[in-house]
Amino acid sequence: MRNVVLSFCLLAVSSAALAQAPKVNINRAEVERIEKVLASDDMQGRRTFTPGIDKAAEFIAAEFKKSGIKPAGNEEYFQTFYMYKTGNLSGSVKVNGTEIPAAKIVAISTKKELSVDGSYDKIHIGAQDTFFTKYQRAAQATKNTIVTVDPAHERMFNSLRRRNSFTELANNLVFVLNVDAANEVSGTLKQEVEQQRLRNVVGMIPGKSKKDEIVIFSAHYDHLGIGKPNEAGDSIYNGANDDAAGTTAVMMLAYHYAKQKDNERTIVFAAFTAEEVGGYGSQYFSKQYDPAKIVAMFNIEMIGTESNWGKNSAYITGYEKSNMGEILKKNLVGTGFTFHPDPYPQMNLFYRSDNATLARLGVPAHTISTSKMDQEKYYHTQEDEFETLDIANMTEIIKSIAISATSIIKGTDTPSRVDTTQLR
Ligand SMILES: [Zn+2]
């Protein structure tokens, strides 16, 4: 008997709390409309550098405009940047008097002709060094740099060579394999360079009282494109869940907050390109902001299926890395929605999505998802289609994200920063 009374009490409490939960106008028909367009065959799987992804970008920009949020890109709602694909390197470089052929050189440069001379800075990657750390140092330098690589790192050198596609750097980098630290260098290299356009789609609503404090809602809109046909003859990877679902959420939240007009903090809405091919969209986006001004990032990935815990629940990656998850949970008390810590810590999801760049800089940047990563059967297949999504639940999840963010948008809660001292 007591149990029954108790559960009635709980019911009363939760419906009272439900009445206080902020009203969120996230409409199921709209979720369906947007999701259907993004996941349609017409978008050809939204692969980076294809006409399909351009269509998707234009659709998202048009919806952002319609919602009333302001443009926040370098070309209206588009945040345009470039990658460079290089090939056919020829010529040679003389290092300490020895001629090194192009086959043992990697040039990371947007120049078709590159003369290497004494003005270059010199970095040596010795057998005991960590290749990636030294590589990063070279890539972040502003001066042209020649990097001599010990043969112990031949494998890494070759993978750099195979990549042959990169975003623009401030300097020219020339990697030379199999030589000791350079004293004297000279030579000329030639290569083919193809410029490729990428576009994030970005909009914002300025904060009423805390303009300099930014809250980000983001998702990636690119996917895998067209591949081999499956048994049913379907060759299009529609990516309805991955991540048209998250992109739909970002667009719905743009509509929601534009109508609300009560955000004290500035809100930025971002649809990222090129996640599936290396996270280039979010990396470029992240560099456009001072991380110290970003109070929170809600990255949204695959919310179109039911989570481990059933309907009306989702998980937060890197839950223990900041107290943002606790704040979200607190805002959801009594609403019927629950957020949980990421149940797949061994998969390292926190560092595998578009939140990672900002998280590494200390920003409380987390990904919210419902995807059962250990058993999501349509993940990265041609069957990730609109029909496999639970649109009703997805609508509720988008609502829950808005409710969970309430005190952060208002400026009354500020999540703790991610500890970056542990990072290698
Ligand atoms: Zn994804």
Tab-separated table of C-alpha atoms and ligand atoms in Angstrom:
chain	number	residue	atom	x	y	z
A	1	MET	CA	0.000	0.000	0.000
A	2	ARG	CA	2.699	2.362	0.981
A	3	ASN	CA	4.352	1.889	-2.342
A	4	VAL	CA	1.232	2.887	-4.167
A	5	VAL	CA	0.810	6.026	-2.057
A	6	LEU	CA	4.438	6.832	-2.567
A	7	SER	CA	4.221	6.452	-6.293
A	8	PHE	CA	1.153	8.689	-6.407
A	9	CYS	CA	3.160	11.293	-4.538
A	10	LEU	CA	5.980	10.969	-6.985
A	11	LEU	CA	3.511	11.304	-9.820
A	12	ALA	CA	2.102	14.475	-8.271
A	13	VAL	CA	5.574	15.914	-7.784
A	14	SER	CA	6.645	15.129	-11.285
A	15	SER	CA	3.551	16.574	-12.913
A	16	ALA	CA	3.976	19.738	-10.838
A	17	ALA	CA	7.567	19.982	-11.991
A	18	LEU	CA	6.474	19.229	-15.520
A	19	ALA	CA	4.158	22.218	-15.395
A	20	GLN	CA	7.150	24.410	-14.509
A	21	ALA	CA	9.362	23.034	-17.246
A	22	PRO	CA	9.954	25.714	-19.857
A	23	LYS	CA	7.680	25.558	-22.839
A	24	VAL	CA	9.531	24.275	-25.832
A	25	ASN	CA	7.946	24.600	-29.230
A	26	ILE	CA	9.631	21.761	-31.039
A	27	ASN	CA	7.114	20.477	-33.507
A	28	ARG	CA	7.170	16.888	-34.718
A	29	ALA	CA	5.952	17.721	-38.226
A	30	GLU	CA	8.824	20.186	-38.619
A	31	VAL	CA	11.361	17.666	-37.351
A	32	GLU	CA	10.043	15.229	-39.921
A	33	ARG	CA	10.114	17.779	-42.741
A	34	ILE	CA	13.737	18.804	-42.136
A	35	GLU	CA	15.037	15.297	-41.448
A	36	LYS	CA	13.401	14.002	-44.630
A	37	VAL	CA	15.094	16.611	-46.800
A	38	LEU	CA	18.562	16.045	-45.319
A	39	ALA	CA	18.270	12.259	-45.550
A	40	SER	CA	16.749	12.205	-49.028
A	41	ASP	CA	18.442	10.419	-51.947
A	42	ASP	CA	18.588	13.834	-53.587
A	43	MET	CA	21.427	14.775	-51.204
A	44	GLN	CA	23.471	11.770	-52.404
A	45	GLY	CA	24.730	10.924	-48.948
A	46	ARG	CA	26.207	14.424	-48.374
A	47	ARG	CA	29.803	13.437	-48.937
A	48	THR	CA	32.398	16.201	-48.554
A	49	PHE	CA	33.418	17.764	-51.915
A	50	THR	CA	30.299	16.555	-53.789
A	51	PRO	CA	27.278	18.393	-55.255
A	52	GLY	CA	25.108	16.539	-52.706
A	53	ILE	CA	26.724	18.247	-49.737
A	54	ASP	CA	26.403	21.635	-51.431
A	55	LYS	CA	22.661	21.079	-51.703
A	56	ALA	CA	22.502	20.214	-48.024
A	57	ALA	CA	24.522	23.322	-47.077
A	58	GLU	CA	22.203	25.553	-49.088
A	59	PHE	CA	19.145	23.993	-47.499
A	60	ILE	CA	20.503	24.505	-43.974
A	61	ALA	CA	21.488	28.126	-44.717
A	62	ALA	CA	18.027	28.875	-46.113
A	63	GLU	CA	16.387	27.421	-43.007
A	64	PHE	CA	18.707	29.397	-40.699
A	65	LYS	CA	17.699	32.545	-42.571
A	66	LYS	CA	14.016	31.675	-42.340
A	67	SER	CA	14.323	31.096	-38.592
A	68	GLY	CA	15.541	34.662	-38.088
A	69	ILE	CA	18.948	33.872	-36.569
A	70	LYS	CA	21.820	36.070	-37.769
A	71	PRO	CA	24.538	34.919	-40.175
A	72	ALA	CA	27.840	34.061	-38.468
A	73	GLY	CA	29.980	32.835	-41.360
A	74	ASN	CA	32.472	34.641	-43.582
A	75	GLU	CA	30.004	34.416	-46.493
A	76	GLU	CA	26.661	35.064	-44.827
A	77	TYR	CA	25.656	31.768	-43.217
A	78	PHE	CA	28.524	29.883	-44.872
A	79	GLN	CA	31.845	29.550	-43.121
A	80	THR	CA	33.912	28.802	-46.188
A	81	PHE	CA	37.442	27.416	-46.060
A	82	TYR	CA	39.663	25.301	-48.252
A	83	MET	CA	41.573	22.095	-48.327
A	84	TYR	CA	44.379	21.403	-50.732
A	85	LYS	CA	45.028	18.162	-52.504
A	86	THR	CA	48.564	17.794	-53.767
A	87	GLY	CA	50.336	15.294	-55.974
A	88	ASN	CA	53.153	14.566	-58.402
A	89	LEU	CA	55.908	16.083	-56.318
A	90	SER	CA	59.117	16.511	-58.311
A	91	GLY	CA	62.506	18.130	-57.856
A	92	SER	CA	64.896	17.606	-54.982
A	93	VAL	CA	66.353	19.225	-51.900
A	94	LYS	CA	69.996	19.256	-50.935
A	95	VAL	CA	70.464	18.694	-47.197
A	96	ASN	CA	73.989	19.024	-45.761
A	97	GLY	CA	75.349	18.490	-49.255
A	98	THR	CA	73.323	15.330	-50.012
A	99	GLU	CA	70.716	15.394	-52.757
A	100	ILE	CA	67.341	14.038	-51.491
A	101	PRO	CA	64.913	12.970	-54.242
A	102	ALA	CA	61.204	13.860	-54.193
A	103	ALA	CA	60.375	10.255	-53.283
A	104	LYS	CA	61.798	10.893	-49.814
A	105	ILE	CA	60.123	14.261	-49.356
A	106	VAL	CA	56.661	15.353	-48.267
A	107	ALA	CA	55.715	18.957	-48.969
A	108	ILE	CA	52.785	20.457	-47.102
A	109	SER	CA	52.251	23.625	-49.015
A	110	THR	CA	49.653	25.258	-51.216
A	111	LYS	CA	52.398	26.436	-53.604
A	112	LYS	CA	52.954	24.843	-56.985
A	113	GLU	CA	56.602	25.771	-56.867
A	114	LEU	CA	58.529	25.901	-53.655
A	115	SER	CA	62.101	26.996	-53.186
A	116	VAL	CA	63.710	25.715	-50.030
A	117	ASP	CA	66.611	27.742	-48.654
A	118	GLY	CA	68.506	28.928	-45.596
A	119	SER	CA	65.561	31.035	-44.383
A	120	TYR	CA	63.759	27.837	-43.330
A	121	ASP	CA	63.498	26.944	-39.644
A	122	LYS	CA	64.735	23.455	-38.804
A	123	ILE	CA	63.098	20.754	-36.729
A	124	HIS	CA	64.516	17.257	-36.314
A	125	ILE	CA	62.360	14.271	-35.353
A	126	GLY	CA	64.813	11.876	-33.742
A	127	ALA	CA	64.286	8.170	-33.142
A	128	GLN	CA	63.276	8.818	-29.512
A	129	ASP	CA	60.834	11.650	-30.276
A	130	THR	CA	57.069	11.364	-30.576
A	131	PHE	CA	56.373	12.000	-34.247
A	132	PHE	CA	52.966	13.596	-33.701
A	133	THR	CA	54.162	16.092	-31.063
A	134	LYS	CA	56.956	17.374	-33.294
A	135	TYR	CA	54.651	17.365	-36.302
A	136	GLN	CA	52.182	19.561	-34.389
A	137	ARG	CA	54.947	21.965	-33.444
A	138	ALA	CA	55.943	22.314	-37.086
A	139	ALA	CA	52.342	22.729	-38.224
A	140	GLN	CA	51.705	25.483	-35.688
A	141	ALA	CA	54.834	27.452	-36.547
A	142	THR	CA	54.507	30.617	-38.606
A	143	LYS	CA	57.860	30.347	-40.412
A	144	ASN	CA	58.616	27.947	-43.241
A	145	THR	CA	60.170	24.848	-41.752
A	146	ILE	CA	62.205	21.882	-42.900
A	147	VAL	CA	61.598	18.790	-40.792
A	148	THR	CA	64.233	16.078	-40.969
A	149	VAL	CA	62.890	12.672	-39.985
A	150	ASP	CA	64.862	9.770	-38.538
A	151	PRO	CA	64.270	6.492	-40.416
A	152	ALA	CA	62.701	5.080	-37.204
A	153	HIS	CA	59.599	7.089	-38.167
A	154	GLU	CA	59.355	5.838	-41.736
A	155	ARG	CA	55.838	4.481	-41.223
A	156	MET	CA	54.515	7.839	-39.969
A	157	PHE	CA	56.349	9.618	-42.763
A	158	ASN	CA	54.679	7.377	-45.323
A	159	SER	CA	51.225	7.885	-43.857
A	160	LEU	CA	51.775	11.644	-44.044
A	161	ARG	CA	52.753	11.133	-47.656
A	162	ARG	CA	49.621	9.144	-48.451
A	163	ARG	CA	47.324	11.736	-46.862
A	164	ASN	CA	48.130	14.381	-49.508
A	165	SER	CA	45.138	16.486	-48.455
A	166	PHE	CA	45.288	19.195	-45.822
A	167	THR	CA	43.856	22.497	-44.645
A	168	GLU	CA	45.791	25.687	-45.191
A	169	LEU	CA	48.748	26.361	-42.919
A	170	ALA	CA	50.431	29.681	-42.229
A	171	ASN	CA	53.756	28.277	-43.423
A	172	ASN	CA	55.297	25.807	-45.858
A	173	LEU	CA	56.488	22.513	-44.423
A	174	VAL	CA	58.981	20.202	-46.045
A	175	PHE	CA	59.557	16.777	-44.482
A	176	VAL	CA	62.697	14.931	-45.458
A	177	LEU	CA	63.200	11.273	-44.553
A	178	ASN	CA	66.409	9.550	-43.638
A	179	VAL	CA	68.671	12.406	-42.754
A	180	ASP	CA	70.168	13.892	-39.638
A	181	ALA	CA	69.343	17.396	-38.465
A	182	ALA	CA	69.722	19.856	-41.323
A	183	ASN	CA	72.448	22.479	-41.367
A	184	GLU	CA	72.329	23.626	-44.933
A	185	VAL	CA	69.336	23.244	-47.222
A	186	SER	CA	68.589	24.326	-50.752
A	187	GLY	CA	66.465	23.144	-53.648
A	188	THR	CA	63.267	23.551	-55.615
A	189	LEU	CA	60.152	21.383	-55.520
A	190	LYS	CA	57.209	21.339	-57.894
A	191	GLN	CA	53.792	19.786	-57.379
A	192	GLU	CA	50.185	19.816	-58.515
A	193	VAL	CA	47.775	21.574	-56.187
A	194	GLU	CA	44.006	21.375	-56.285
A	195	GLN	CA	41.943	23.697	-54.110
A	196	GLN	CA	38.778	22.179	-52.635
A	197	ARG	CA	36.018	24.203	-50.998
A	198	LEU	CA	34.422	23.246	-47.683
A	199	ARG	CA	31.558	24.975	-45.929
A	200	ASN	CA	30.266	24.940	-42.388
A	201	VAL	CA	26.873	26.591	-41.973
A	202	VAL	CA	26.766	28.958	-39.003
A	203	GLY	CA	24.227	31.330	-37.461
A	204	MET	CA	23.800	33.069	-34.122
A	205	ILE	CA	21.533	34.955	-31.745
A	206	PRO	CA	23.326	37.666	-29.728
A	207	GLY	CA	22.855	37.393	-25.966
A	208	LYS	CA	20.739	40.022	-24.223
A	209	SER	CA	23.055	40.743	-21.294
A	210	LYS	CA	26.042	38.402	-21.721
A	211	LYS	CA	27.041	38.854	-25.334
A	212	ASP	CA	30.612	37.694	-24.786
A	213	GLU	CA	29.588	34.367	-23.307
A	214	ILE	CA	28.868	31.830	-26.015
A	215	VAL	CA	26.829	28.644	-25.996
A	216	ILE	CA	27.161	26.402	-29.043
A	217	PHE	CA	24.724	23.888	-30.523
A	218	SER	CA	26.332	21.821	-33.251
A	219	ALA	CA	26.182	18.701	-35.400
A	220	HIS	CA	27.869	17.489	-38.570
A	221	TYR	CA	25.815	17.473	-41.757
A	222	ASP	CA	28.252	15.543	-43.965
A	223	HIS	CA	28.104	11.788	-44.400
A	224	LEU	CA	29.620	9.017	-46.513
A	225	GLY	CA	28.087	9.650	-49.949
A	226	ILE	CA	27.551	6.922	-52.499
A	227	GLY	CA	29.194	3.503	-52.228
A	228	LYS	CA	28.719	-0.028	-53.469
A	229	PRO	CA	25.077	-1.127	-53.761
A	230	ASN	CA	23.791	-3.446	-51.021
A	231	GLU	CA	21.671	-6.548	-51.784
A	232	ALA	CA	18.607	-4.368	-52.288
A	233	GLY	CA	20.516	-2.329	-54.875
A	234	ASP	CA	20.785	0.757	-52.656
A	235	SER	CA	24.106	2.563	-52.978
A	236	ILE	CA	23.297	5.799	-51.137
A	237	TYR	CA	24.496	6.237	-47.576
A	238	ASN	CA	21.729	8.588	-46.473
A	239	GLY	CA	23.048	9.118	-42.948
A	240	ALA	CA	19.558	9.810	-41.610
A	241	ASN	CA	20.731	9.163	-38.073
A	242	ASP	CA	24.418	9.994	-38.661
A	243	ASP	CA	24.070	12.919	-38.506
A	244	ALA	CA	21.072	14.379	-40.314
A	245	ALA	CA	19.335	13.776	-36.968
A	246	GLY	CA	21.740	16.010	-35.036
A	247	THR	CA	21.654	18.629	-37.792
A	248	THR	CA	17.851	18.632	-37.679
A	249	ALA	CA	18.094	19.200	-33.931
A	250	VAL	CA	20.405	22.199	-34.397
A	251	MET	CA	17.997	23.682	-36.956
A	252	MET	CA	14.979	23.099	-34.729
A	253	LEU	CA	16.821	24.725	-31.806
A	254	ALA	CA	17.591	27.736	-34.020
A	255	TYR	CA	13.873	28.134	-34.709
A	256	HIS	CA	13.067	27.628	-31.028
A	257	TYR	CA	15.509	30.178	-29.602
A	258	ALA	CA	14.801	32.719	-32.347
A	259	LYS	CA	11.153	32.648	-31.271
A	260	GLN	CA	11.947	32.709	-27.538
A	261	LYS	CA	14.135	35.849	-27.763
A	262	ASP	CA	15.170	35.462	-24.127
A	263	ASN	CA	18.754	34.168	-24.255
A	264	GLU	CA	21.048	36.149	-21.961
A	265	ARG	CA	24.106	34.451	-23.467
A	266	THR	CA	24.975	34.446	-27.161
A	267	ILE	CA	23.968	31.238	-28.944
A	268	VAL	CA	25.865	29.935	-31.964
A	269	PHE	CA	24.342	27.248	-34.204
A	270	ALA	CA	26.776	25.269	-36.326
A	271	ALA	CA	26.380	22.552	-38.955
A	272	PHE	CA	29.844	21.091	-39.599
A	273	THR	CA	31.218	19.688	-42.799
A	274	ALA	CA	33.885	16.984	-43.187
A	275	GLU	CA	33.443	15.123	-39.899
A	276	GLU	CA	33.526	11.729	-41.563
A	277	VAL	CA	36.784	12.496	-43.382
A	278	GLY	CA	38.727	13.833	-40.400
A	279	GLY	CA	36.782	16.445	-38.447
A	280	TYR	CA	38.057	19.372	-40.532
A	281	GLY	CA	34.830	21.390	-40.274
A	282	SER	CA	34.750	21.556	-36.497
A	283	GLN	CA	38.509	22.121	-36.351
A	284	TYR	CA	38.213	25.170	-38.600
A	285	PHE	CA	35.141	26.443	-36.742
A	286	SER	CA	36.877	26.108	-33.374
A	287	LYS	CA	39.758	28.319	-34.500
A	288	GLN	CA	37.363	31.216	-35.210
A	289	TYR	CA	36.540	31.660	-31.518
A	290	ASP	CA	38.399	32.474	-28.333
A	291	PRO	CA	37.877	29.273	-26.341
A	292	ALA	CA	37.805	31.295	-23.104
A	293	LYS	CA	34.531	32.883	-24.256
A	294	ILE	CA	32.786	29.595	-24.945
A	295	VAL	CA	30.793	28.604	-21.910
A	296	ALA	CA	29.372	25.324	-23.238
A	297	MET	CA	29.073	23.262	-26.387
A	298	PHE	CA	26.201	20.877	-27.044
A	299	ASN	CA	27.288	18.698	-29.928
A	300	ILE	CA	24.487	16.422	-31.102
A	301	GLU	CA	25.164	13.066	-32.793
A	302	MET	CA	22.703	10.347	-33.753
A	303	ILE	CA	19.550	10.943	-31.742
A	304	GLY	CA	17.135	9.179	-34.113
A	305	THR	CA	16.950	5.831	-32.341
A	306	GLU	CA	16.072	4.798	-28.811
A	307	SER	CA	18.930	4.770	-26.313
A	308	ASN	CA	19.961	1.911	-24.014
A	309	TRP	CA	17.467	3.181	-21.436
A	310	GLY	CA	14.500	3.440	-23.822
A	311	LYS	CA	12.565	6.527	-24.845
A	312	ASN	CA	13.105	10.068	-23.517
A	313	SER	CA	16.689	9.421	-22.521
A	314	ALA	CA	20.099	10.173	-23.944
A	315	TYR	CA	23.726	10.102	-22.859
A	316	ILE	CA	26.493	12.665	-22.564
A	317	THR	CA	30.023	11.781	-23.632
A	318	GLY	CA	32.876	12.661	-21.288
A	319	TYR	CA	30.360	13.066	-18.472
A	320	GLU	CA	33.054	13.222	-15.772
A	321	LYS	CA	35.220	15.736	-17.647
A	322	SER	CA	33.176	18.766	-16.493
A	323	ASN	CA	30.061	19.358	-14.393
A	324	MET	CA	27.997	20.274	-17.468
A	325	GLY	CA	26.262	16.883	-17.336
A	326	GLU	CA	25.187	17.509	-13.724
A	327	ILE	CA	23.737	20.882	-14.711
A	328	LEU	CA	21.791	19.333	-17.593
A	329	LYS	CA	20.483	16.574	-15.328
A	330	LYS	CA	19.407	19.121	-12.715
A	331	ASN	CA	17.439	21.076	-15.324
A	332	LEU	CA	15.696	17.865	-16.387
A	333	VAL	CA	14.512	16.828	-12.912
A	334	GLY	CA	10.754	16.211	-13.002
A	335	THR	CA	10.411	16.575	-16.760
A	336	GLY	CA	10.289	12.878	-17.593
A	337	PHE	CA	13.599	13.132	-19.471
A	338	THR	CA	16.851	11.643	-18.241
A	339	PHE	CA	20.438	12.078	-19.398
A	340	HIS	CA	23.059	9.496	-18.454
A	341	PRO	CA	26.846	9.308	-18.517
A	342	ASP	CA	28.199	7.763	-21.721
A	343	PRO	CA	27.875	3.965	-21.324
A	344	TYR	CA	30.703	3.245	-23.789
A	345	PRO	CA	33.768	4.863	-22.165
A	346	GLN	CA	36.052	2.250	-23.765
A	347	MET	CA	35.067	3.658	-27.197
A	348	ASN	CA	36.513	7.040	-26.289
A	349	LEU	CA	33.557	8.832	-27.935
A	350	PHE	CA	34.408	12.087	-26.136
A	351	TYR	CA	37.483	12.528	-28.326
A	352	ARG	CA	35.956	11.054	-31.481
A	353	SER	CA	33.404	13.688	-32.398
A	354	ASP	CA	33.211	17.381	-33.274
A	355	ASN	CA	33.293	18.477	-29.631
A	356	ALA	CA	36.873	17.213	-29.247
A	357	THR	CA	38.772	20.222	-30.629
A	358	LEU	CA	37.211	22.640	-28.143
A	359	ALA	CA	37.268	20.102	-25.301
A	360	ARG	CA	41.036	19.774	-25.747
A	361	LEU	CA	41.218	23.538	-25.210
A	362	GLY	CA	39.331	23.250	-21.919
A	363	VAL	CA	35.827	24.099	-23.145
A	364	PRO	CA	33.031	22.054	-21.563
A	365	ALA	CA	32.146	20.599	-24.941
A	366	HIS	CA	30.173	17.368	-24.889
A	367	THR	CA	28.292	15.232	-27.355
A	368	ILE	CA	24.706	14.198	-26.674
A	369	SER	CA	23.554	11.002	-28.344
A	370	THR	CA	21.077	8.138	-28.110
A	371	SER	CA	23.020	5.776	-30.356
A	372	LYS	CA	23.600	2.279	-29.032
A	373	MET	CA	27.157	2.204	-30.315
A	374	ASP	CA	27.655	-1.499	-29.537
A	375	GLN	CA	24.581	-2.623	-31.511
A	376	GLU	CA	23.376	0.197	-33.797
A	377	LYS	CA	22.789	-2.021	-36.795
A	378	TYR	CA	22.417	0.638	-39.481
A	379	TYR	CA	25.486	2.632	-38.374
A	380	HIS	CA	27.553	3.508	-41.466
A	381	THR	CA	25.407	1.382	-43.803
A	382	GLN	CA	23.107	2.161	-46.730
A	383	GLU	CA	20.176	1.335	-44.429
A	384	ASP	CA	20.639	4.423	-42.247
A	385	GLU	CA	17.429	5.859	-43.735
A	386	PHE	CA	14.572	8.109	-42.648
A	387	GLU	CA	12.295	5.063	-42.190
A	388	THR	CA	14.548	3.602	-39.486
A	389	LEU	CA	14.211	6.649	-37.223
A	390	ASP	CA	11.808	7.151	-34.343
A	391	ILE	CA	10.757	10.717	-35.155
A	392	ALA	CA	8.410	11.017	-32.165
A	393	ASN	CA	11.191	10.144	-29.727
A	394	MET	CA	13.685	12.278	-31.625
A	395	THR	CA	11.336	15.261	-31.249
A	396	GLU	CA	11.238	14.638	-27.499
A	397	ILE	CA	15.032	14.368	-27.323
A	398	ILE	CA	15.400	17.747	-29.042
A	399	LYS	CA	12.983	19.203	-26.492
A	400	SER	CA	14.988	17.648	-23.675
A	401	ILE	CA	18.200	19.218	-24.970
A	402	ALA	CA	16.524	22.648	-24.950
A	403	ILE	CA	15.209	22.124	-21.418
A	404	SER	CA	18.544	20.786	-20.166
A	405	ALA	CA	20.267	23.929	-21.450
A	406	THR	CA	17.872	26.381	-19.744
A	407	SER	CA	20.084	27.680	-16.912
A	408	ILE	CA	23.148	27.830	-19.186
A	409	ILE	CA	21.286	29.895	-21.799
A	410	LYS	CA	19.958	32.133	-19.014
A	411	GLY	CA	23.448	32.651	-17.653
A	412	THR	CA	22.710	31.333	-14.169
A	413	ASP	CA	24.847	28.183	-14.475
A	414	THR	CA	28.367	27.983	-15.876
A	415	PRO	CA	29.852	24.518	-16.399
A	416	SER	CA	33.349	23.832	-15.069
A	417	ARG	CA	36.193	23.660	-17.611
A	418	VAL	CA	37.663	20.446	-18.950
A	419	ASP	CA	41.019	19.703	-17.323
A	420	THR	CA	43.603	19.815	-20.093
A	421	THR	CA	46.657	19.037	-17.967
A	422	GLN	CA	46.048	15.293	-18.443
A	423	LEU	CA	46.210	15.531	-22.230
A	424	ARG	CA	49.247	14.358	-24.077
B	1	ZN	ZN	28.404	11.223	-36.965
